[in-house]
Every structure is written in structure tokens, then in C-alpha cells.
Short mmCIF file of C-alpha atoms in Angstrom, two decimals:
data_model
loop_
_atom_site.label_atom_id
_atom_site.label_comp_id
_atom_site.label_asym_id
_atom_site.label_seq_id
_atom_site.Cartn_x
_atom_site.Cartn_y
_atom_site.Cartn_z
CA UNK A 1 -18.32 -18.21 14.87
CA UNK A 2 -17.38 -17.76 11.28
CA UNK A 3 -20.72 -18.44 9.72
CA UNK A 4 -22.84 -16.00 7.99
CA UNK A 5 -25.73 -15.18 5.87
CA UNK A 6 -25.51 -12.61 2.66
CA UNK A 7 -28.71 -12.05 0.82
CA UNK A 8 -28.49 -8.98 -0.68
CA UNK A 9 -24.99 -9.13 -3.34
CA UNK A 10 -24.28 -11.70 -5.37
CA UNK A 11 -27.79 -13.96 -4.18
CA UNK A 12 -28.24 -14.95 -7.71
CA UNK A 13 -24.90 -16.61 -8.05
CA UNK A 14 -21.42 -16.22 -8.91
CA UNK A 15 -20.56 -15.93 -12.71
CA UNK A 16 -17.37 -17.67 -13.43
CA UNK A 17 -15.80 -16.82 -17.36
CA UNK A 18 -16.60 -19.25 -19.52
CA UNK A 19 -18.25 -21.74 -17.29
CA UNK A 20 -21.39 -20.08 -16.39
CA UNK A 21 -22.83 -19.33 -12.94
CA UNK A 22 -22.45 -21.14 -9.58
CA UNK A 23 -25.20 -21.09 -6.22
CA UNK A 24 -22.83 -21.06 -3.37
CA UNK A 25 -19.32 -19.67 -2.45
CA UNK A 26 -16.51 -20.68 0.02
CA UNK A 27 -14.09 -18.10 1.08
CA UNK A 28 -10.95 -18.27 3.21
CA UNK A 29 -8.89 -15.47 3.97
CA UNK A 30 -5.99 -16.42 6.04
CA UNK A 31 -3.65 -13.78 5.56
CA UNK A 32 -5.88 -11.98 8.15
CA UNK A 33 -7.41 -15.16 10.31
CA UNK A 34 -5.54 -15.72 13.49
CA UNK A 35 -7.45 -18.59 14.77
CA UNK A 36 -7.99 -21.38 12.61
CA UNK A 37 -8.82 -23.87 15.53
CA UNK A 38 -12.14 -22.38 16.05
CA UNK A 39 -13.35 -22.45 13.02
CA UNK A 40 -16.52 -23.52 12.14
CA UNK A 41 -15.63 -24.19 8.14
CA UNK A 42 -12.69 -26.28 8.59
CA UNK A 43 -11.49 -29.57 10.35
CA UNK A 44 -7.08 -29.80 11.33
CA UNK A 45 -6.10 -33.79 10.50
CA UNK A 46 -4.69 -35.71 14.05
CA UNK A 47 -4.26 -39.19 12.75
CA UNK A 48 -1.54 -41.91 11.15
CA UNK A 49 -1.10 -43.27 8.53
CA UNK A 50 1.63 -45.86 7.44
CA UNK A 51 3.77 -45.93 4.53
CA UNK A 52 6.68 -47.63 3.98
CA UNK A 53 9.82 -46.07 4.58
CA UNK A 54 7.97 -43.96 6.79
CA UNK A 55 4.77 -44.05 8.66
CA UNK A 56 2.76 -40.26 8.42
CA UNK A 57 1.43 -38.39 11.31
CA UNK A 58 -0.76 -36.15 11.03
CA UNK A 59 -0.29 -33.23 13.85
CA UNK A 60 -2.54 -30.08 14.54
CA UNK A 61 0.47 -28.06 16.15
CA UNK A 62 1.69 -28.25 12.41
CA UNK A 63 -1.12 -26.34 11.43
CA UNK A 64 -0.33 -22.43 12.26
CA UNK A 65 -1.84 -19.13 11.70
CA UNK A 66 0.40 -16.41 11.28
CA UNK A 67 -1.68 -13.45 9.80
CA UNK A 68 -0.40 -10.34 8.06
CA UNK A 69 0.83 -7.38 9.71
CA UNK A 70 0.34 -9.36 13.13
CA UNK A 71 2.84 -10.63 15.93
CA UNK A 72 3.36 -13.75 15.65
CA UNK A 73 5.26 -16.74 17.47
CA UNK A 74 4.87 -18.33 14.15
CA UNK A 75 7.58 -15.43 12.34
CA UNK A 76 7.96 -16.39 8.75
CA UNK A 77 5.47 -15.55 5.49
CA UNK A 78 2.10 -14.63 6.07
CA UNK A 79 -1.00 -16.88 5.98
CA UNK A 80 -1.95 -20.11 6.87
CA UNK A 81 1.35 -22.02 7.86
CA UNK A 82 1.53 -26.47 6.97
CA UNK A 83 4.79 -27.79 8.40
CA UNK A 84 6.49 -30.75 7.76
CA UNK A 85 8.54 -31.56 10.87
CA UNK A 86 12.21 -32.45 10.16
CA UNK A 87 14.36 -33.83 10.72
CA UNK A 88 12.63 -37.53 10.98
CA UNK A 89 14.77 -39.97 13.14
CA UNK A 90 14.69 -43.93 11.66
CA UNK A 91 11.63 -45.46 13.09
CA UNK A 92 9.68 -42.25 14.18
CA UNK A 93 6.74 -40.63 11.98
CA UNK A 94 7.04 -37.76 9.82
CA UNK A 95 5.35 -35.17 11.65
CA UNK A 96 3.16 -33.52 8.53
CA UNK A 97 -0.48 -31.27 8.21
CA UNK A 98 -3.65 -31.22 6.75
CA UNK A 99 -6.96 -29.51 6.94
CA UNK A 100 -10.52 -30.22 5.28
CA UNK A 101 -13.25 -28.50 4.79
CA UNK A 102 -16.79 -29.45 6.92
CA UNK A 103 -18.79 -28.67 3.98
CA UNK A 104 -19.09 -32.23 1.82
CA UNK A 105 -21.77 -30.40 -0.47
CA UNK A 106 -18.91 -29.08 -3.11
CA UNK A 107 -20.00 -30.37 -6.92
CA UNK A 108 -19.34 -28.49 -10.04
CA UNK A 109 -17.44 -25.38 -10.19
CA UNK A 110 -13.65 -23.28 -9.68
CA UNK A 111 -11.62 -23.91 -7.09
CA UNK A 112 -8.54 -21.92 -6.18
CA UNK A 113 -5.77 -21.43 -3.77
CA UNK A 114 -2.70 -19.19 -3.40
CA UNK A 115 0.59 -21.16 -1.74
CA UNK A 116 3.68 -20.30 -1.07
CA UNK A 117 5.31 -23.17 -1.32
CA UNK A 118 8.92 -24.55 0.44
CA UNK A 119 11.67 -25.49 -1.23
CA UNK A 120 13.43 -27.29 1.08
CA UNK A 121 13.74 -30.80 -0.67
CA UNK A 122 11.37 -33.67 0.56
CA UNK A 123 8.01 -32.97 0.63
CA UNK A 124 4.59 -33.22 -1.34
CA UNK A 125 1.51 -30.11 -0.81
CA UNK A 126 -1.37 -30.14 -2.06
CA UNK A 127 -4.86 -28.54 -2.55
CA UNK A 128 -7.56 -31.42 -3.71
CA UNK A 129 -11.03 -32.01 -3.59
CA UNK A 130 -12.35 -35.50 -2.69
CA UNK A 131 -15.38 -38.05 -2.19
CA UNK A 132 -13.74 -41.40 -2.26
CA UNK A 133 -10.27 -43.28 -3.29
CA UNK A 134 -12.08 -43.37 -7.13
CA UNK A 135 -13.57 -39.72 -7.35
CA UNK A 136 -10.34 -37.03 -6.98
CA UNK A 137 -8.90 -34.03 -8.31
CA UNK A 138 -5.54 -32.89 -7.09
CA UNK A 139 -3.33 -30.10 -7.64
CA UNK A 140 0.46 -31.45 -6.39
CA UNK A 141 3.87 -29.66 -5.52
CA UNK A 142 6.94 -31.86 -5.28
CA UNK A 143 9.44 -29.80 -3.37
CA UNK A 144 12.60 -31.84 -5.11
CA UNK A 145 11.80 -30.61 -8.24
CA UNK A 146 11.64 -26.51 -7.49
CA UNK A 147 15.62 -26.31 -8.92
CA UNK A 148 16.60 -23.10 -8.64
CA UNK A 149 18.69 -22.87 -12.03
CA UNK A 150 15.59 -24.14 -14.23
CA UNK A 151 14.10 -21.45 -15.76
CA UNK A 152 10.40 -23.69 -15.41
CA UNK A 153 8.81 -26.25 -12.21
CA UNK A 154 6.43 -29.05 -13.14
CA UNK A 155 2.99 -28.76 -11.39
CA UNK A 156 1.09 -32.39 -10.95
CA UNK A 157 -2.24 -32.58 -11.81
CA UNK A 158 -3.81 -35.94 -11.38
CA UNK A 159 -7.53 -37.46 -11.18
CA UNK A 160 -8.18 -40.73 -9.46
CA UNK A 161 -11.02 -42.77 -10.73
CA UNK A 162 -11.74 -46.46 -10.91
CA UNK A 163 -8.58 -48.07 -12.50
CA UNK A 164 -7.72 -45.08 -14.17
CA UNK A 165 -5.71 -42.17 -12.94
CA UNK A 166 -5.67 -39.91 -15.43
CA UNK A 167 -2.73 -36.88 -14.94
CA UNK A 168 -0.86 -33.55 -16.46
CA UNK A 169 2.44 -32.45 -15.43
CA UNK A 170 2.93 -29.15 -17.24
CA UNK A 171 6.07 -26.74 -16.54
CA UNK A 172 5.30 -23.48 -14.99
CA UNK A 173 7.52 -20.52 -15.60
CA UNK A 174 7.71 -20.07 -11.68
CA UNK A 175 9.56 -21.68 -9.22
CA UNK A 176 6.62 -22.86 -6.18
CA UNK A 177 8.62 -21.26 -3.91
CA UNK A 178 9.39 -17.53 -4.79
CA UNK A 179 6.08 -16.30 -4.08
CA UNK A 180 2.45 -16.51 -3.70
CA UNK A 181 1.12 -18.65 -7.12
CA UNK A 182 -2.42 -19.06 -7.57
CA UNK A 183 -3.12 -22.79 -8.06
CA UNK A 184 -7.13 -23.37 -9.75
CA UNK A 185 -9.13 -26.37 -11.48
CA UNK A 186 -12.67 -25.45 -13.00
CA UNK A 187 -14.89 -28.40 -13.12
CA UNK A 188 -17.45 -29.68 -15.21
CA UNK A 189 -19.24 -32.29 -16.61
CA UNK A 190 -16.80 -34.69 -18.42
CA UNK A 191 -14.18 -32.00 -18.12
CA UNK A 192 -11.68 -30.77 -15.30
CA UNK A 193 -9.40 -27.32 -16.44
CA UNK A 194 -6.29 -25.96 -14.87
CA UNK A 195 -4.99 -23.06 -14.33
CA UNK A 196 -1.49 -21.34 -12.53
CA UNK A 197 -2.12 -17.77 -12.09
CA UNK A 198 -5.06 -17.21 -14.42
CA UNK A 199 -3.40 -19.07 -17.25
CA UNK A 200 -4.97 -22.12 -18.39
CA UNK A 201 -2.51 -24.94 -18.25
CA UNK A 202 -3.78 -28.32 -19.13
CA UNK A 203 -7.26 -30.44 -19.49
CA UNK A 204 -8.18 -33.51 -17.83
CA UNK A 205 -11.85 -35.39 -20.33
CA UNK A 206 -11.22 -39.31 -18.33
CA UNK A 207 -12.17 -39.95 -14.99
CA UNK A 208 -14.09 -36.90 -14.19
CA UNK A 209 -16.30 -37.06 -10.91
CA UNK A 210 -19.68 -36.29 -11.18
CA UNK A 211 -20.89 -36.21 -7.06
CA UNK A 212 -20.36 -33.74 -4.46
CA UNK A 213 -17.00 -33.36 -2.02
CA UNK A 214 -15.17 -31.61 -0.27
CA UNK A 215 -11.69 -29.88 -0.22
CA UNK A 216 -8.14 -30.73 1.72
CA UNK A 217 -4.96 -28.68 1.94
CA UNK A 218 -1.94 -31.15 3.07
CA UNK A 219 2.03 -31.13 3.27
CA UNK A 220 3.43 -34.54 3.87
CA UNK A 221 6.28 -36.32 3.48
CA UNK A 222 6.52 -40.45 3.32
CA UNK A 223 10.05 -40.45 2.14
CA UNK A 224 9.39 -42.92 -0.81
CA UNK A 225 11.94 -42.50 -3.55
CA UNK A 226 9.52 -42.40 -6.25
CA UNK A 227 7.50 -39.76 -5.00
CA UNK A 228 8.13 -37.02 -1.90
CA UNK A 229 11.87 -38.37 -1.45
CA UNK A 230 12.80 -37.03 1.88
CA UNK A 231 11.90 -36.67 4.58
CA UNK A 232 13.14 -33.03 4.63
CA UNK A 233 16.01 -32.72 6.94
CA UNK A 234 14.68 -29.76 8.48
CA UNK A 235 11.05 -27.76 9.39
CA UNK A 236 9.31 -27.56 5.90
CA UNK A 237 6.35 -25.17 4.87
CA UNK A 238 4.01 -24.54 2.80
CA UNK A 239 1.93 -20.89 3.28
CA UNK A 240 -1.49 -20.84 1.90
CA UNK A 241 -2.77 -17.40 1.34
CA UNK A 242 -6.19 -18.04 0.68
CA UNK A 243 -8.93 -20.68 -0.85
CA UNK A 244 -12.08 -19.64 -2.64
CA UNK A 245 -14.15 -21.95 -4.30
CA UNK A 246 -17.52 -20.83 -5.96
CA UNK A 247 -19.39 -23.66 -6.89
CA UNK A 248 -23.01 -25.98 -6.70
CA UNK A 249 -24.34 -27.61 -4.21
CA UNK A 250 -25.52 -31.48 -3.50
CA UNK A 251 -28.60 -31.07 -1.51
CA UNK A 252 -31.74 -29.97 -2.91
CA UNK A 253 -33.28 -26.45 -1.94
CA UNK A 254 -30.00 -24.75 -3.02
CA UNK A 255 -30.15 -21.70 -1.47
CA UNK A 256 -30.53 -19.54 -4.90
CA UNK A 257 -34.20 -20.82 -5.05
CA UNK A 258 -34.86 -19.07 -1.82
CA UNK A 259 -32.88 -15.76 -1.81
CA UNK A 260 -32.41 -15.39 -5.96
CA UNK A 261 -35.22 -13.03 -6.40
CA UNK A 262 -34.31 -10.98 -9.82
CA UNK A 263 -31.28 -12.10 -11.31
CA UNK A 264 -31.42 -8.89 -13.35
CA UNK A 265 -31.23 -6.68 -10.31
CA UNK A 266 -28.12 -4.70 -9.57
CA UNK A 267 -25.14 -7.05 -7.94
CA UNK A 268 -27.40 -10.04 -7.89
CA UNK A 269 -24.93 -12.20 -10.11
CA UNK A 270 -21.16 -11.36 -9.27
CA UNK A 271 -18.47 -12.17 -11.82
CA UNK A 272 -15.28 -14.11 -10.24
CA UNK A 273 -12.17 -12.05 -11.45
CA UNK A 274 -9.24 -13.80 -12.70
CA UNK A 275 -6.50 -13.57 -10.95
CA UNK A 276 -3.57 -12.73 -13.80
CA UNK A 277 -0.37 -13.73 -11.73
CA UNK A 278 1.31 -13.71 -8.58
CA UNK A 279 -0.18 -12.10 -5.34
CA UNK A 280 1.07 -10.22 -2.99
CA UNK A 281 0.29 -10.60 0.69
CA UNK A 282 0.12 -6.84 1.02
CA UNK A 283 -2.01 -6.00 -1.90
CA UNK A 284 -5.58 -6.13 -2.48
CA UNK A 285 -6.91 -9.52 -3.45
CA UNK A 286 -10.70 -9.72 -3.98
CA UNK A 287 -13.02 -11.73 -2.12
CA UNK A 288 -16.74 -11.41 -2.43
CA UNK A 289 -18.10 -12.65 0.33
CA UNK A 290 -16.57 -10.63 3.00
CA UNK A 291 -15.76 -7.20 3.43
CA UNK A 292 -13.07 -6.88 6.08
CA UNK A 293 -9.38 -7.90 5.72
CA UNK A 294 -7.64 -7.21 1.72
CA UNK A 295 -10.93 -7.60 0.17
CA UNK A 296 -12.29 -4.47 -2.43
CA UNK A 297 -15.08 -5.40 -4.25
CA UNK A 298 -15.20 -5.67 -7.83
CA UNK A 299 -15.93 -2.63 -9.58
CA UNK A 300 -17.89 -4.60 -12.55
CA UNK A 301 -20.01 -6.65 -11.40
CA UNK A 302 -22.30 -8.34 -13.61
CA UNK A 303 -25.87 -7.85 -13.32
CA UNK A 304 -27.45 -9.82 -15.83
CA UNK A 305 -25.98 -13.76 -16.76
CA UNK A 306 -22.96 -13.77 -18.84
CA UNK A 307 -23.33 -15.34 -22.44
CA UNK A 308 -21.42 -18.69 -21.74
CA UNK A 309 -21.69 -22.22 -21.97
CA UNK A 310 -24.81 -22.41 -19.40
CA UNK A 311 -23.42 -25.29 -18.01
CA UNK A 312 -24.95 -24.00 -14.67
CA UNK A 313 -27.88 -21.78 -13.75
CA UNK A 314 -28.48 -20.22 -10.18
CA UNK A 315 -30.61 -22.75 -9.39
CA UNK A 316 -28.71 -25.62 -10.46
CA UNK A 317 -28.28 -28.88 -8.03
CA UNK A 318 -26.30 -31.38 -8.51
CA UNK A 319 -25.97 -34.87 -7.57
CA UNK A 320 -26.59 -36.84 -4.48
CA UNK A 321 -26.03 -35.65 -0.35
CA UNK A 322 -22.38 -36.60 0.71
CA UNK A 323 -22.15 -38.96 3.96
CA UNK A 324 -20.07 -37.27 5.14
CA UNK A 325 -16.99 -39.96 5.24
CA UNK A 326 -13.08 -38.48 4.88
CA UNK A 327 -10.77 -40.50 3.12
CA UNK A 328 -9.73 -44.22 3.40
CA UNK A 329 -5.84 -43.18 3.95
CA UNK A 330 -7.73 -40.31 6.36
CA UNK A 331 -10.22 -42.49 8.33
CA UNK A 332 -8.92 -41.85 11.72
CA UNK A 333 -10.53 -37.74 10.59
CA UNK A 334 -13.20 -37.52 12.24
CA UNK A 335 -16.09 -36.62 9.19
CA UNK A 336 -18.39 -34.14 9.78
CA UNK A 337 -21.30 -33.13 7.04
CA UNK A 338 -22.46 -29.58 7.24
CA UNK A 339 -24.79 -28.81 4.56
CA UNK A 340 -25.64 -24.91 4.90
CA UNK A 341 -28.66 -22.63 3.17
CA UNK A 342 -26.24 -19.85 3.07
CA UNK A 343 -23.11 -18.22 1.47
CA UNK A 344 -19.89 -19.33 3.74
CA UNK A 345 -17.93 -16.29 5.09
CA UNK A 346 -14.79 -16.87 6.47
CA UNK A 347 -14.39 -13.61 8.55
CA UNK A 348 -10.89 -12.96 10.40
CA UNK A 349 -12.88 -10.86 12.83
CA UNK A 350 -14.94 -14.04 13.85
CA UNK A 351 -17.81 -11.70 13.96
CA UNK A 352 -21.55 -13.26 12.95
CA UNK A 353 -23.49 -10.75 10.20
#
């Protein structure tokens, strides 16, 4: 079991700069989590899907722990591993991976998530939150265009909304691949933001969602020209570090009206540090909803909320209860609604608090 309840720190909310205060967290730490098939907070993809040169199967073997400072059969960088199987023979599927969360509750608020990302040529990655085929946000990596002798990548930022599919592609002074690179879009009303390592990058005002949904991490390859080229000719992958995601919920009764008691009181309200570039698996990154693994609390907490936009409020709700249903190109996931009166913690330990 990976589910817990925290009432005492941070039961008023998380305080996210500039966008005001969020009910709920979601925290996953897999540079320390050696069993993700087990886990209560997230789903691995087994399905098809065709595409034209190639057809797309999803596999869960291509999904692969391989914590820090553990053996592992896995070998390779640290965290959670997506393959892209290569090479693809003519007529076969590319062998590719996804995973998505069980919570479907996920509404206004910052998402983030650290990936290493491959550059072997061929493949797309991904961290996006969904509801349906008109109500996404992605964050996408093209592989083919980390060039090592460009001094800057291009990172794709896209929303897809009723005949419109509004999109960014800003260059990054990074390559994808040479480390860890925290990927992060804050949503709001009528506005999605951004950011690559703490910077803020680029705006999306048309076709912004306004219901609840959940969030995917995939690597996959269809080998169209105009998009993932490829297949890769060899084993591709992406390492995700971590996802956190502090946010409002869907249903009503969020659980700040029950456990947000004095929002004044010491470590009630938490405020979400920035991350301000690269991480390193072997350094402290800070997570505030679980104390084991790389994961020092803050030492400045707020304990009163911030002076921002009050977009949100502790006891905000949002919106309308998700069904629960996966994507159209993902139907063959099975979809699974989980709403929960409590903060997620995504322990390594698998221990329940």
C-alpha cells in the first residue's frame, strides 16, 4: 500500500508562487520506489493502438523501476525507466510505455516532472494531463531534434480542444538528454503557463480546460515522418525522476474543509519551492508529502496565505466528478476513478502512516 493520510503539515493547502493555494497534493518519488506494479496511485498501459506506418503496443515489461543507489537488472540512470523497444521489424508493433494516474480528480493547479530524456533518434515522451480527445495539456520531447551541436532543443507544448489545438515550441538552452530537466505547466482559469527548470517559458489563453483529469507519462514511437520519425533502431528511454502535482480537486467535500482547521497555524499552508535548474539524482530534492527517500523539508514554510492572485483558496472545488474513462487512442486501459479525502503519498517504503 502506498496510500496515506497527513493531517497535521501542510492541511490547509499548498501555496504555489503566484497562483495561490491548492487542497490536495500528488507525489511520486521514483528515484527511491522499486515496485511500481503494486502501486495503488498508478495504472502501467497493456493495449494497441494502430497508426500507420506502425501500429503501437503498449507493454508493461517496458515500464521499469530502477531506484537509486539499488541493484538493479534494469542498470542504467536512476528512476522510473519508459522504453521504447527497438529495433521494430516491418509489420510488427513498436513495443512503447505508458503509465496514468488512478486519481481522475486533478483540476486547477502545477504540475511537474523531472525526465531524463533519450537521445537516441525516433521517439516522442511525454508528461500530459487529460479528460477527453478536446480537453489536453501536453508537455512533448521529440528525440530527433536533441542535436548535439545546437547550442538550444525545442520543447512542444500543445493544448487540444474542440477544433483548436493551440501550441508553443520554445528552445531550451538544454539538450533533453544530458540530465535530469524539470518539465512544469501551472493551470488556471483561461490560462495554462510553462516552465523548464523554474523558468517560465511560454503561455497558452485558447483552449484551456476547465474539468478535472488525470495525468500520463508515455514514450512511443509510430514512425510517422512528420512527427516521432523512427522507430528507434535500438532500446530507447526515457527516466522520470519524479512527478508532483499540487492541485484542486473535482468532488465536493475537498478534504481542506475537514482537516483545514487554522490556516494561520504553524506549517498549515506549505509553499511549493521552485525548482531553479537541473536535478541531480543524488541530491536533495524536496517533496512535502513524504519524509523518507531525498526529501528535506522546506525550511520556510509559509504559515499564513501568500499575497497572490487568490485564484484558489483551501477550500476551493472545482468542476464536475470525472467518470473515470482513459483516452479514446487508450481505451483498451482499463479506467479506474479513485477519488480520495486525503493527501497522496507515494512512499518507496510501501509503508501505510
Amino acid at each position: 500500500m502506498l496510500i496515506a493520510v497527513a493531517l497535521a503539515k501542510c492541511e490547509c493547502g499548498y501555496a504555489v508562487k503566484d497562483e495561490g493555494i491548492y487542497t490536495d497534493a500528488f507525489e511520486a518519488d521514483f528515484l527511491h520506489q522499486s515496485n511500481i506494479g503494486n502501486d495503488d496511485n498508478w495504472e502501467i498501459s497493456g493495449y494497441s493502438i494502430p497508426f500507420q506506418p506502425y501500429t503501437m503496443q503498449y507493454e508493461k515489461g517496458n515500464v521499469i523501476p530502477n531506484p537509486l543507489n539499488a541493484s538493479s537488472p534494469a542498470g542504467g540512470d536512476p528512476g522510473l525507466q519508459l522504453v521504447v523497444r527497438g529495433p521494430t521489424p516491418q509489420g510488427s508493433p513498436v513495443r512503447t510505455a505508458e503509465l496514468i494516474t488512478k486519481r481522475t480528480d486533478m483540476h486547477y493547479g502545477s504540475y511537474r516532472t523531472a525526465i531524463k530524456y533519450t537521445r537516441e533518434p525516433g521517439t516522442c515522451g511525454s508528461m500530459f494531463w487529460w479528460k477527453n480527445a478536446t480537453k489536453e495539456i501536453d508537455i512533448e520531447l521529440l528525440s530527433y531534434e536533441d542535436i548535439a551541436s545546437s547550442p538550444t532543443s525545442p520543447i512542444h507544448f500543445v493544448l487540444h480542444a474542440k477544433n483548436l489545438n493551440p501550441n508553443k515550441t520554445p528552445q531550451v538552452p538544454f539538450h533533453p538528454s544530458d540530465g535530469y530537466h524539470e518539465y512544469r505547466f501551472d493551470w488556471s482559469p483561461g490560462k495554462v503557463s510553462f516552465y523548464t527548470d523554474g523558468k517560465h517559458v511560454a503561455d497558452i489563453t485558447q483552449g484551456v480546460p476547465e474539468v478535472p483529469g488525470r495525468i500520463l507519462l508515455n514514450h512511443w514511437s509510430h514512425g510517422d515522418p512528420g512527427w516521432t520519425r523512427g522507430p528507434p533502431v535500438r532500446d530507447a528511454t526515457m527516466t522520470v525522476a519524479y512527478v508532483k502535482a499540487y492541485f484542486n480537486v473535482s468532488s465536493e467535500g475537498s478534504p481542506s474543509k475537514s482537516r483545514c482547521v487554522d490556516p494561520s497555524a504553524k506549517d498549515a499552508i506549505c509553499q511549493v519551492p521552485d525548482q531553479s535548474g537541473p536535478i541531480s539524482p543524488d541530491q536533495d530534492t524536496v517533496f512535502l508529502t513524504t519524509s523518507t527517500g531525498n526529501t528535506p523539508q522546506p525550511s520556510n514554510p509559509v504559515t499564513t496565505p501568500p499575497a497572490t492572485t487568490n485564484k484558489v483558496s483551501p477550500d476551493a472545488t472545482c468542476g464536475a466528478v470525472m467518470d473515470g474513462v482513459v483516452p479514446h487512442q487508450r481505451i483498451a486501459a482499463k479506467a479506474a476513478s479513485q477519488r480520495l479525502a486525503a493527501v497522496i503519498l507515494v512512499l518507496p517504503t510501501g509503508d501505510v502512516i
